């Protein structure tokens, strides 16, 4: 039997990378032969965390050739997973997203909870299995919770996420108010990214009632600074729309300090955005006050109006 690979979604964010490493640690301690891998490049926030804990990134894989079994973390939708995912055995899923387009031919361990981060669920799995959590593994889970909840400010954050992060921070000896903000800020340094790179940092494809779309999100400490690049960003968006035959490209530029998102929307289905949020796009853009979560404040809002 070949090793079971563990990975998060394409365009991996911090939770996808750290949860792969953490799940691999947990499964190894439970006696399974596994390896954490990743499906793409990751951002500076994740790099900051790996550097802090002096860890190597999981190995990048291009495809699932020769792979027999996998475990998924931080996602379940096949469209966001590895190409060929329908041809391998999925042994386990640990996730905190909506379930969509997911089907297996054999039984599996499926653990989904409506919490703010996969890290929070993994923390529970350690406790339930009575497995000791090392400071490094605790630091990775705490970092993921800070990342996914924007330091507990996102509406996706639950009391369970905060409680888990506190306990994990104590084990890892981290001051989350300081470390967490440094970590989030590291991810907002996008000056050396091309517009194409910027659009792929955290982008996910969705299909809603026949409308195909890409919903991308970038974190920033200054919306005006990012909007200086609007023309360049729109050109890159238009190319992706043409290449992938999309009806809509939705980019949320999220101000992590003030908890707002400036949206740039392009495509033939931008009317969906205007209808869903009862706004008018001017020059392809609009500010959505208080919107920071794709999972809770973007995907369901668009879905309900598509
Ligand atoms: Mn994620
Ligand atoms: Mn997540």
PDB file of C-alpha atoms and ligand atoms in Angstrom:
ATOM      1  CA  UNK A   1       0.000   0.000   0.000  1.00  0.00           C
ATOM      2  CA  UNK A   2       1.293   3.431  -0.878  1.00  0.00           C
ATOM      3  CA  UNK A   3       1.263   6.196   1.681  1.00  0.00           C
ATOM      4  CA  UNK A   4      -2.018   7.978   2.233  1.00  0.00           C
ATOM      5  CA  UNK A   5      -1.709  11.599   1.185  1.00  0.00           C
ATOM      6  CA  UNK A   6      -3.298  14.384   3.240  1.00  0.00           C
ATOM      7  CA  UNK A   7      -4.047  17.751   1.665  1.00  0.00           C
ATOM      8  CA  UNK A   8      -6.212  20.856   1.798  1.00  0.00           C
ATOM      9  CA  UNK A   9      -7.783  22.723  -1.109  1.00  0.00           C
ATOM     10  CA  UNK A  10      -6.156  24.182  -4.213  1.00  0.00           C
ATOM     11  CA  UNK A  11      -4.716  27.683  -3.749  1.00  0.00           C
ATOM     12  CA  UNK A  12      -3.998  26.623  -0.170  1.00  0.00           C
ATOM     13  CA  UNK A  13      -4.508  29.104   2.634  1.00  0.00           C
ATOM     14  CA  UNK A  14      -2.936  28.820   6.073  1.00  0.00           C
ATOM     15  CA  UNK A  15      -5.593  26.435   7.396  1.00  0.00           C
ATOM     16  CA  UNK A  16      -5.141  24.088   4.435  1.00  0.00           C
ATOM     17  CA  UNK A  17      -1.356  23.935   4.874  1.00  0.00           C
ATOM     18  CA  UNK A  18      -1.216  23.747   8.661  1.00  0.00           C
ATOM     19  CA  UNK A  19      -4.146  21.324   8.906  1.00  0.00           C
ATOM     20  CA  UNK A  20      -2.397  18.951   6.478  1.00  0.00           C
ATOM     21  CA  UNK A  21       0.686  18.975   8.707  1.00  0.00           C
ATOM     22  CA  UNK A  22      -1.370  18.625  11.878  1.00  0.00           C
ATOM     23  CA  UNK A  23      -3.602  15.851  10.488  1.00  0.00           C
ATOM     24  CA  UNK A  24      -0.456  14.002   9.355  1.00  0.00           C
ATOM     25  CA  UNK A  25       0.959  14.248  12.885  1.00  0.00           C
ATOM     26  CA  UNK A  26      -2.310  12.999  14.391  1.00  0.00           C
ATOM     27  CA  UNK A  27      -2.739  10.132  11.923  1.00  0.00           C
ATOM     28  CA  UNK A  28       0.899   9.071  12.325  1.00  0.00           C
ATOM     29  CA  UNK A  29       0.411   8.936  16.091  1.00  0.00           C
ATOM     30  CA  UNK A  30      -2.716   6.867  15.488  1.00  0.00           C
ATOM     31  CA  UNK A  31      -0.581   4.396  13.530  1.00  0.00           C
ATOM     32  CA  UNK A  32      -1.302   5.321   9.920  1.00  0.00           C
ATOM     33  CA  UNK A  33       1.246   5.689   7.100  1.00  0.00           C
ATOM     34  CA  UNK A  34       0.545   9.202   5.821  1.00  0.00           C
ATOM     35  CA  UNK A  35       2.216  12.231   4.281  1.00  0.00           C
ATOM     36  CA  UNK A  36       1.072  15.862   4.232  1.00  0.00           C
ATOM     37  CA  UNK A  37       1.217  17.400   0.753  1.00  0.00           C
ATOM     38  CA  UNK A  38      -0.181  20.538  -0.902  1.00  0.00           C
ATOM     39  CA  UNK A  39      -1.945  21.358  -4.149  1.00  0.00           C
ATOM     40  CA  UNK A  40      -0.387  24.738  -4.867  1.00  0.00           C
ATOM     41  CA  UNK A  41       1.679  27.713  -3.791  1.00  0.00           C
ATOM     42  CA  UNK A  42       0.932  29.412  -0.493  1.00  0.00           C
ATOM     43  CA  UNK A  43       1.115  33.017   0.687  1.00  0.00           C
ATOM     44  CA  UNK A  44       3.370  35.021   2.962  1.00  0.00           C
ATOM     45  CA  UNK A  45       1.171  34.563   6.007  1.00  0.00           C
ATOM     46  CA  UNK A  46       1.710  30.798   5.792  1.00  0.00           C
ATOM     47  CA  UNK A  47       5.423  31.309   5.131  1.00  0.00           C
ATOM     48  CA  UNK A  48       5.630  33.473   8.262  1.00  0.00           C
ATOM     49  CA  UNK A  49       4.144  30.627  10.307  1.00  0.00           C
ATOM     50  CA  UNK A  50       6.408  27.943   8.815  1.00  0.00           C
ATOM     51  CA  UNK A  51       9.447  30.166   9.474  1.00  0.00           C
ATOM     52  CA  UNK A  52       8.324  30.872  13.032  1.00  0.00           C
ATOM     53  CA  UNK A  53       8.120  27.159  13.819  1.00  0.00           C
ATOM     54  CA  UNK A  54      11.092  26.260  11.596  1.00  0.00           C
ATOM     55  CA  UNK A  55       9.076  23.846   9.506  1.00  0.00           C
ATOM     56  CA  UNK A  56       9.303  22.779   5.874  1.00  0.00           C
ATOM     57  CA  UNK A  57       6.223  23.223   3.730  1.00  0.00           C
ATOM     58  CA  UNK A  58       4.400  20.043   2.718  1.00  0.00           C
ATOM     59  CA  UNK A  59       5.558  18.626  -0.628  1.00  0.00           C
ATOM     60  CA  UNK A  60       3.833  20.072  -3.711  1.00  0.00           C
ATOM     61  CA  UNK A  61       2.041  17.481  -5.799  1.00  0.00           C
ATOM     62  CA  UNK A  62       0.930  17.996  -9.399  1.00  0.00           C
ATOM     63  CA  UNK A  63      -1.474  15.065  -9.651  1.00  0.00           C
ATOM     64  CA  UNK A  64      -2.621  11.879  -7.927  1.00  0.00           C
ATOM     65  CA  UNK A  65      -0.797   9.440 -10.220  1.00  0.00           C
ATOM     66  CA  UNK A  66      -0.010   6.244  -8.283  1.00  0.00           C
ATOM     67  CA  UNK A  67      -1.922   7.432  -5.225  1.00  0.00           C
ATOM     68  CA  UNK A  68      -4.406   4.953  -3.764  1.00  0.00           C
ATOM     69  CA  UNK A  69      -5.859   6.779  -0.789  1.00  0.00           C
ATOM     70  CA  UNK A  70      -6.148  10.297   0.544  1.00  0.00           C
ATOM     71  CA  UNK A  71      -7.501  12.287   3.468  1.00  0.00           C
ATOM     72  CA  UNK A  72      -8.950  15.745   2.880  1.00  0.00           C
ATOM     73  CA  UNK A  73      -8.725  18.666   5.265  1.00  0.00           C
ATOM     74  CA  UNK A  74     -10.316  22.114   5.009  1.00  0.00           C
ATOM     75  CA  UNK A  75     -12.412  21.246   1.937  1.00  0.00           C
ATOM     76  CA  UNK A  76     -14.659  18.617   0.407  1.00  0.00           C
ATOM     77  CA  UNK A  77     -15.841  20.007  -2.942  1.00  0.00           C
ATOM     78  CA  UNK A  78     -14.173  18.049  -5.733  1.00  0.00           C
ATOM     79  CA  UNK A  79     -13.843  21.242  -7.788  1.00  0.00           C
ATOM     80  CA  UNK A  80     -11.513  22.605  -5.114  1.00  0.00           C
ATOM     81  CA  UNK A  81      -9.591  19.354  -4.679  1.00  0.00           C
ATOM     82  CA  UNK A  82      -6.877  17.502  -6.574  1.00  0.00           C
ATOM     83  CA  UNK A  83      -7.561  16.635 -10.208  1.00  0.00           C
ATOM     84  CA  UNK A  84      -8.573  12.977 -10.369  1.00  0.00           C
ATOM     85  CA  UNK A  85      -9.904  12.966  -6.802  1.00  0.00           C
ATOM     86  CA  UNK A  86     -12.912  10.902  -7.958  1.00  0.00           C
ATOM     87  CA  UNK A  87     -10.568   8.010  -8.811  1.00  0.00           C
ATOM     88  CA  UNK A  88      -8.879   7.553  -5.419  1.00  0.00           C
ATOM     89  CA  UNK A  89     -10.197   6.272  -2.117  1.00  0.00           C
ATOM     90  CA  UNK A  90     -11.012   9.038   0.346  1.00  0.00           C
ATOM     91  CA  UNK A  91     -10.401   7.641   3.835  1.00  0.00           C
ATOM     92  CA  UNK A  92     -11.285  10.737   5.821  1.00  0.00           C
ATOM     93  CA  UNK A  93     -12.485  14.319   5.600  1.00  0.00           C
ATOM     94  CA  UNK A  94     -12.084  16.925   8.338  1.00  0.00           C
ATOM     95  CA  UNK A  95     -13.755  20.123   7.255  1.00  0.00           C
ATOM     96  CA  UNK A  96     -15.777  23.189   8.200  1.00  0.00           C
ATOM     97  CA  UNK A  97     -17.337  24.152   4.851  1.00  0.00           C
ATOM     98  CA  UNK A  98     -20.642  23.529   3.158  1.00  0.00           C
ATOM     99  CA  UNK A  99     -20.857  20.070   1.633  1.00  0.00           C
ATOM    100  CA  UNK A 100     -21.245  20.167  -2.137  1.00  0.00           C
ATOM    101  CA  UNK A 101     -20.533  17.878  -5.069  1.00  0.00           C
ATOM    102  CA  UNK A 102     -19.130  15.232  -2.758  1.00  0.00           C
ATOM    103  CA  UNK A 103     -19.589  11.531  -3.353  1.00  0.00           C
ATOM    104  CA  UNK A 104     -17.651   8.371  -2.519  1.00  0.00           C
ATOM    105  CA  UNK A 105     -18.161   4.712  -3.373  1.00  0.00           C
ATOM    106  CA  UNK A 106     -17.043   3.481   0.038  1.00  0.00           C
ATOM    107  CA  UNK A 107     -17.701   4.464   3.657  1.00  0.00           C
ATOM    108  CA  UNK A 108     -15.362   7.001   5.172  1.00  0.00           C
ATOM    109  CA  UNK A 109     -14.681   9.025   8.292  1.00  0.00           C
ATOM    110  CA  UNK A 110     -16.367  12.366   7.711  1.00  0.00           C
ATOM    111  CA  UNK A 111     -16.003  14.991  10.404  1.00  0.00           C
ATOM    112  CA  UNK A 112     -17.598  18.328   9.667  1.00  0.00           C
ATOM    113  CA  UNK A 113     -18.474  21.011  12.174  1.00  0.00           C
ATOM    114  CA  UNK A 114     -19.772  24.534  11.656  1.00  0.00           C
ATOM    115  CA  UNK A 115     -16.809  26.144  13.401  1.00  0.00           C
ATOM    116  CA  UNK A 116     -14.420  28.822  12.178  1.00  0.00           C
ATOM    117  CA  UNK A 117     -11.438  26.650  11.367  1.00  0.00           C
ATOM    118  CA  UNK A 118     -10.352  23.086  10.590  1.00  0.00           C
ATOM    119  CA  UNK A 119      -7.713  23.577  13.285  1.00  0.00           C
ATOM    120  CA  UNK A 120     -10.438  23.736  15.924  1.00  0.00           C
ATOM    121  CA  UNK A 121     -11.831  20.355  14.859  1.00  0.00           C
ATOM    122  CA  UNK A 122      -8.348  18.813  14.762  1.00  0.00           C
ATOM    123  CA  UNK A 123      -7.758  20.098  18.285  1.00  0.00           C
ATOM    124  CA  UNK A 124     -10.864  18.199  19.393  1.00  0.00           C
ATOM    125  CA  UNK A 125      -9.657  15.050  17.610  1.00  0.00           C
ATOM    126  CA  UNK A 126      -6.402  15.140  19.600  1.00  0.00           C
ATOM    127  CA  UNK A 127      -8.379  15.472  22.821  1.00  0.00           C
ATOM    128  CA  UNK A 128     -10.870  12.755  21.885  1.00  0.00           C
ATOM    129  CA  UNK A 129      -8.058  10.367  21.014  1.00  0.00           C
ATOM    130  CA  UNK A 130      -5.998  11.301  24.059  1.00  0.00           C
ATOM    131  CA  UNK A 131      -3.012  12.257  21.919  1.00  0.00           C
ATOM    132  CA  UNK A 132      -0.522  14.736  23.332  1.00  0.00           C
ATOM    133  CA  UNK A 133      -0.231  18.040  21.485  1.00  0.00           C
ATOM    134  CA  UNK A 134       3.359  19.271  21.074  1.00  0.00           C
ATOM    135  CA  UNK A 135       4.063  23.033  21.224  1.00  0.00           C
ATOM    136  CA  UNK A 136       4.744  23.155  17.474  1.00  0.00           C
ATOM    137  CA  UNK A 137       1.554  21.342  16.528  1.00  0.00           C
ATOM    138  CA  UNK A 138      -0.358  23.560  18.974  1.00  0.00           C
ATOM    139  CA  UNK A 139       1.202  26.640  17.353  1.00  0.00           C
ATOM    140  CA  UNK A 140       0.094  25.486  13.903  1.00  0.00           C
ATOM    141  CA  UNK A 141      -3.498  24.963  15.000  1.00  0.00           C
ATOM    142  CA  UNK A 142      -3.592  28.302  16.855  1.00  0.00           C
ATOM    143  CA  UNK A 143      -2.189  30.053  13.766  1.00  0.00           C
ATOM    144  CA  UNK A 144      -4.860  28.523  11.546  1.00  0.00           C
ATOM    145  CA  UNK A 145      -7.611  29.684  13.893  1.00  0.00           C
ATOM    146  CA  UNK A 146      -6.204  33.223  13.912  1.00  0.00           C
ATOM    147  CA  UNK A 147      -5.986  33.138  10.113  1.00  0.00           C
ATOM    148  CA  UNK A 148      -9.469  31.809   9.393  1.00  0.00           C
ATOM    149  CA  UNK A 149     -11.188  33.996  12.001  1.00  0.00           C
ATOM    150  CA  UNK A 150      -9.071  37.131  11.415  1.00  0.00           C
ATOM    151  CA  UNK A 151      -8.090  37.110  15.095  1.00  0.00           C
ATOM    152  CA  UNK A 152     -11.621  36.148  16.210  1.00  0.00           C
ATOM    153  CA  UNK A 153     -13.262  39.074  14.369  1.00  0.00           C
ATOM    154  CA  UNK A 154     -14.908  37.118  11.550  1.00  0.00           C
ATOM    155  CA  UNK A 155     -18.587  36.137  11.915  1.00  0.00           C
ATOM    156  CA  UNK A 156     -17.425  32.562  11.271  1.00  0.00           C
ATOM    157  CA  UNK A 157     -15.653  32.555  14.638  1.00  0.00           C
ATOM    158  CA  UNK A 158     -17.390  30.531  17.356  1.00  0.00           C
ATOM    159  CA  UNK A 159     -16.720  30.343  21.105  1.00  0.00           C
ATOM    160  CA  UNK A 160     -15.176  26.924  20.418  1.00  0.00           C
ATOM    161  CA  UNK A 161     -12.577  28.492  18.111  1.00  0.00           C
ATOM    162  CA  UNK A 162     -11.624  31.076  20.701  1.00  0.00           C
ATOM    163  CA  UNK A 163     -11.429  28.521  23.496  1.00  0.00           C
ATOM    164  CA  UNK A 164      -9.310  26.154  21.387  1.00  0.00           C
ATOM    165  CA  UNK A 165      -6.990  28.969  20.300  1.00  0.00           C
ATOM    166  CA  UNK A 166      -6.468  30.046  23.904  1.00  0.00           C
ATOM    167  CA  UNK A 167      -5.553  26.564  25.067  1.00  0.00           C
ATOM    168  CA  UNK A 168      -3.334  25.988  22.045  1.00  0.00           C
ATOM    169  CA  UNK A 169      -1.586  29.334  22.487  1.00  0.00           C
ATOM    170  CA  UNK A 170      -0.781  28.371  26.068  1.00  0.00           C
ATOM    171  CA  UNK A 171       0.734  25.057  24.940  1.00  0.00           C
ATOM    172  CA  UNK A 172       2.701  26.828  22.177  1.00  0.00           C
ATOM    173  CA  UNK A 173       3.689  29.685  24.483  1.00  0.00           C
ATOM    174  CA  UNK A 174       2.347  32.273  22.017  1.00  0.00           C
ATOM    175  CA  UNK A 175       0.879  35.704  22.747  1.00  0.00           C
ATOM    176  CA  UNK A 176      -1.825  35.630  20.079  1.00  0.00           C
ATOM    177  CA  UNK A 177      -2.576  39.365  20.236  1.00  0.00           C
ATOM    178  CA  UNK A 178       1.023  40.063  19.183  1.00  0.00           C
ATOM    179  CA  UNK A 179       1.966  37.002  17.145  1.00  0.00           C
ATOM    180  CA  UNK A 180      -1.464  36.800  15.491  1.00  0.00           C
ATOM    181  CA  UNK A 181      -1.405  40.372  14.230  1.00  0.00           C
ATOM    182  CA  UNK A 182       2.184  40.019  12.952  1.00  0.00           C
ATOM    183  CA  UNK A 183       1.157  36.862  11.146  1.00  0.00           C
ATOM    184  CA  UNK A 184      -1.905  38.475   9.519  1.00  0.00           C
ATOM    185  CA  UNK A 185       0.114  41.528   8.543  1.00  0.00           C
ATOM    186  CA  UNK A 186       2.769  39.343   6.914  1.00  0.00           C
ATOM    187  CA  UNK A 187       0.040  38.086   4.591  1.00  0.00           C
ATOM    188  CA  UNK A 188      -0.974  41.587   3.484  1.00  0.00           C
ATOM    189  CA  UNK A 189       2.397  42.410   1.915  1.00  0.00           C
ATOM    190  CA  UNK A 190       1.406  41.893  -1.719  1.00  0.00           C
ATOM    191  CA  UNK A 191       3.578  44.571  -3.307  1.00  0.00           C
ATOM    192  CA  UNK A 192       5.741  42.084  -5.187  1.00  0.00           C
ATOM    193  CA  UNK A 193       2.803  39.993  -6.457  1.00  0.00           C
ATOM    194  CA  UNK A 194       1.656  40.288 -10.045  1.00  0.00           C
ATOM    195  CA  UNK A 195      -2.085  40.836 -10.506  1.00  0.00           C
ATOM    196  CA  UNK A 196      -2.403  37.201 -11.653  1.00  0.00           C
ATOM    197  CA  UNK A 197      -0.654  35.933  -8.513  1.00  0.00           C
ATOM    198  CA  UNK A 198      -2.775  38.177  -6.346  1.00  0.00           C
ATOM    199  CA  UNK A 199      -5.952  36.699  -7.822  1.00  0.00           C
ATOM    200  CA  UNK A 200      -4.836  33.133  -7.157  1.00  0.00           C
ATOM    201  CA  UNK A 201      -3.676  33.504  -3.521  1.00  0.00           C
ATOM    202  CA  UNK A 202      -7.083  32.522  -2.184  1.00  0.00           C
ATOM    203  CA  UNK A 203      -9.447  31.817  -5.062  1.00  0.00           C
ATOM    204  CA  UNK A 204     -12.160  29.184  -5.199  1.00  0.00           C
ATOM    205  CA  UNK A 205     -14.422  28.157  -8.076  1.00  0.00           C
ATOM    206  CA  UNK A 206     -18.170  27.866  -7.522  1.00  0.00           C
ATOM    207  CA  UNK A 207     -21.181  27.027  -9.622  1.00  0.00           C
ATOM    208  CA  UNK A 208     -24.496  28.452  -8.512  1.00  0.00           C
ATOM    209  CA  UNK A 209     -27.661  27.698 -10.442  1.00  0.00           C
ATOM    210  CA  UNK A 210     -25.735  27.456 -13.701  1.00  0.00           C
ATOM    211  CA  UNK A 211     -23.603  30.530 -13.046  1.00  0.00           C
ATOM    212  CA  UNK A 212     -19.911  29.661 -12.989  1.00  0.00           C
ATOM    213  CA  UNK A 213     -17.753  31.923 -10.913  1.00  0.00           C
ATOM    214  CA  UNK A 214     -14.459  32.400  -9.167  1.00  0.00           C
ATOM    215  CA  UNK A 215     -14.544  34.034  -5.740  1.00  0.00           C
ATOM    216  CA  UNK A 216     -11.147  35.323  -4.680  1.00  0.00           C
ATOM    217  CA  UNK A 217     -10.140  37.125  -1.519  1.00  0.00           C
ATOM    218  CA  UNK A 218      -7.034  39.032  -0.502  1.00  0.00           C
ATOM    219  CA  UNK A 219      -6.297  40.535   2.883  1.00  0.00           C
ATOM    220  CA  UNK A 220      -4.992  44.062   3.139  1.00  0.00           C
ATOM    221  CA  UNK A 221      -4.223  46.687   5.756  1.00  0.00           C
ATOM    222  CA  UNK A 222      -5.130  49.430   3.233  1.00  0.00           C
ATOM    223  CA  UNK A 223      -7.926  49.189   0.666  1.00  0.00           C
ATOM    224  CA  UNK A 224      -6.930  52.461  -1.102  1.00  0.00           C
ATOM    225  CA  UNK A 225      -3.399  51.156  -1.590  1.00  0.00           C
ATOM    226  CA  UNK A 226      -4.728  47.989  -3.186  1.00  0.00           C
ATOM    227  CA  UNK A 227      -7.226  49.903  -5.337  1.00  0.00           C
ATOM    228  CA  UNK A 228      -4.356  51.813  -6.940  1.00  0.00           C
ATOM    229  CA  UNK A 229      -3.886  48.566  -8.868  1.00  0.00           C
ATOM    230  CA  UNK A 230      -7.541  48.262  -9.941  1.00  0.00           C
ATOM    231  CA  UNK A 231      -6.888  48.568 -13.696  1.00  0.00           C
ATOM    232  CA  UNK A 232      -4.126  45.960 -13.622  1.00  0.00           C
ATOM    233  CA  UNK A 233      -6.235  43.636 -11.448  1.00  0.00           C
ATOM    234  CA  UNK A 234      -9.246  43.983 -13.766  1.00  0.00           C
ATOM    235  CA  UNK A 235      -7.131  43.137 -16.812  1.00  0.00           C
ATOM    236  CA  UNK A 236      -5.978  39.934 -15.096  1.00  0.00           C
ATOM    237  CA  UNK A 237      -9.549  39.129 -14.066  1.00  0.00           C
ATOM    238  CA  UNK A 238     -10.780  39.581 -17.637  1.00  0.00           C
ATOM    239  CA  UNK A 239      -8.132  37.151 -18.890  1.00  0.00           C
ATOM    240  CA  UNK A 240      -9.170  34.510 -16.357  1.00  0.00           C
ATOM    241  CA  UNK A 241     -12.857  35.021 -17.229  1.00  0.00           C
ATOM    242  CA  UNK A 242     -12.078  34.441 -20.917  1.00  0.00           C
ATOM    243  CA  UNK A 243      -9.741  31.489 -20.295  1.00  0.00           C
ATOM    244  CA  UNK A 244     -12.146  29.631 -18.000  1.00  0.00           C
ATOM    245  CA  UNK A 245     -15.365  30.787 -19.605  1.00  0.00           C
ATOM    246  CA  UNK A 246     -16.626  32.251 -16.313  1.00  0.00           C
ATOM    247  CA  UNK A 247     -19.824  34.233 -15.847  1.00  0.00           C
ATOM    248  CA  UNK A 248     -18.451  36.118 -12.865  1.00  0.00           C
ATOM    249  CA  UNK A 249     -15.186  36.955 -11.154  1.00  0.00           C
ATOM    250  CA  UNK A 250     -15.724  38.274  -7.638  1.00  0.00           C
ATOM    251  CA  UNK A 251     -12.701  39.659  -5.807  1.00  0.00           C
ATOM    252  CA  UNK A 252     -13.024  40.710  -2.180  1.00  0.00           C
ATOM    253  CA  UNK A 253     -10.237  42.974  -0.951  1.00  0.00           C
ATOM    254  CA  UNK A 254     -10.646  42.586   2.786  1.00  0.00           C
ATOM    255  CA  UNK A 255      -9.440  45.213   5.253  1.00  0.00           C
ATOM    256  CA  UNK A 256      -8.376  43.073   8.221  1.00  0.00           C
ATOM    257  CA  UNK A 257      -8.077  46.077  10.529  1.00  0.00           C
ATOM    258  CA  UNK A 258     -11.511  47.657   9.919  1.00  0.00           C
ATOM    259  CA  UNK A 259     -13.380  44.504   8.810  1.00  0.00           C
ATOM    260  CA  UNK A 260     -14.740  45.713   5.443  1.00  0.00           C
ATOM    261  CA  UNK A 261     -14.375  44.400   1.915  1.00  0.00           C
ATOM    262  CA  UNK A 262     -13.991  46.328  -1.310  1.00  0.00           C
ATOM    263  CA  UNK A 263     -15.373  44.168  -4.092  1.00  0.00           C
ATOM    264  CA  UNK A 264     -14.305  44.206  -7.711  1.00  0.00           C
ATOM    265  CA  UNK A 265     -16.739  42.255  -9.896  1.00  0.00           C
ATOM    266  CA  UNK A 266     -16.411  41.496 -13.598  1.00  0.00           C
ATOM    267  CA  UNK A 267     -18.276  39.289 -16.052  1.00  0.00           C
ATOM    268  CA  UNK A 268     -21.737  38.964 -17.543  1.00  0.00           C
ATOM    269  CA  UNK A 269     -23.275  38.032 -14.168  1.00  0.00           C
ATOM    270  CA  UNK A 270     -22.283  41.077 -12.100  1.00  0.00           C
ATOM    271  CA  UNK A 271     -26.026  41.773 -11.782  1.00  0.00           C
ATOM    272  CA  UNK A 272     -26.054  38.907  -9.281  1.00  0.00           C
ATOM    273  CA  UNK A 273     -23.726  40.898  -7.010  1.00  0.00           C
ATOM    274  CA  UNK A 274     -25.899  44.012  -7.256  1.00  0.00           C
ATOM    275  CA  UNK A 275     -29.050  42.015  -6.551  1.00  0.00           C
ATOM    276  CA  UNK A 276     -27.559  39.990  -3.696  1.00  0.00           C
ATOM    277  CA  UNK A 277     -26.184  42.975  -1.792  1.00  0.00           C
ATOM    278  CA  UNK A 278     -28.705  45.572  -3.033  1.00  0.00           C
ATOM    279  CA  UNK A 279     -25.892  47.772  -4.272  1.00  0.00           C
ATOM    280  CA  UNK A 280     -24.844  49.392  -7.532  1.00  0.00           C
ATOM    281  CA  UNK A 281     -21.391  48.707  -8.870  1.00  0.00           C
ATOM    282  CA  UNK A 282     -19.647  51.858  -9.961  1.00  0.00           C
ATOM    283  CA  UNK A 283     -16.561  51.418 -12.082  1.00  0.00           C
ATOM    284  CA  UNK A 284     -16.952  47.648 -11.344  1.00  0.00           C
ATOM    285  CA  UNK A 285     -16.474  48.115  -7.627  1.00  0.00           C
ATOM    286  CA  UNK A 286     -18.379  48.608  -4.372  1.00  0.00           C
ATOM    287  CA  UNK A 287     -17.536  48.678  -0.658  1.00  0.00           C
ATOM    288  CA  UNK A 288     -19.339  46.090   1.472  1.00  0.00           C
ATOM    289  CA  UNK A 289     -19.099  47.270   5.097  1.00  0.00           C
ATOM    290  CA  UNK A 290     -18.672  44.494   7.654  1.00  0.00           C
ATOM    291  CA  UNK A 291     -18.163  41.770   5.059  1.00  0.00           C
ATOM    292  CA  UNK A 292     -15.058  39.673   5.750  1.00  0.00           C
ATOM    293  CA  UNK A 293     -16.106  36.049   5.350  1.00  0.00           C
ATOM    294  CA  UNK A 294     -16.473  34.351   1.983  1.00  0.00           C
ATOM    295  CA  UNK A 295     -18.040  31.329   3.643  1.00  0.00           C
ATOM    296  CA  UNK A 296     -20.696  33.177   5.630  1.00  0.00           C
ATOM    297  CA  UNK A 297     -21.156  36.555   3.956  1.00  0.00           C
ATOM    298  CA  UNK A 298     -20.398  35.926   0.282  1.00  0.00           C
ATOM    299  CA  UNK A 299     -21.068  32.349  -0.887  1.00  0.00           C
ATOM    300  CA  UNK A 300     -24.512  31.943   0.761  1.00  0.00           C
ATOM    301  CA  UNK A 301     -25.573  35.499  -0.165  1.00  0.00           C
ATOM    302  CA  UNK A 302     -24.757  34.931  -3.846  1.00  0.00           C
ATOM    303  CA  UNK A 303     -26.165  31.394  -3.753  1.00  0.00           C
ATOM    304  CA  UNK A 304     -29.516  32.622  -2.397  1.00  0.00           C
ATOM    305  CA  UNK A 305     -29.841  35.099  -5.251  1.00  0.00           C
ATOM    306  CA  UNK A 306     -28.433  33.043  -8.133  1.00  0.00           C
TER     307      UNK A 306
HETATM  308 MN1  LIG B   1      -9.191  27.201   3.610  1.00  0.00          MN
HETATM  309 MN1  LIG B   2     -10.424  26.747   6.931  1.00  0.00          MN
END
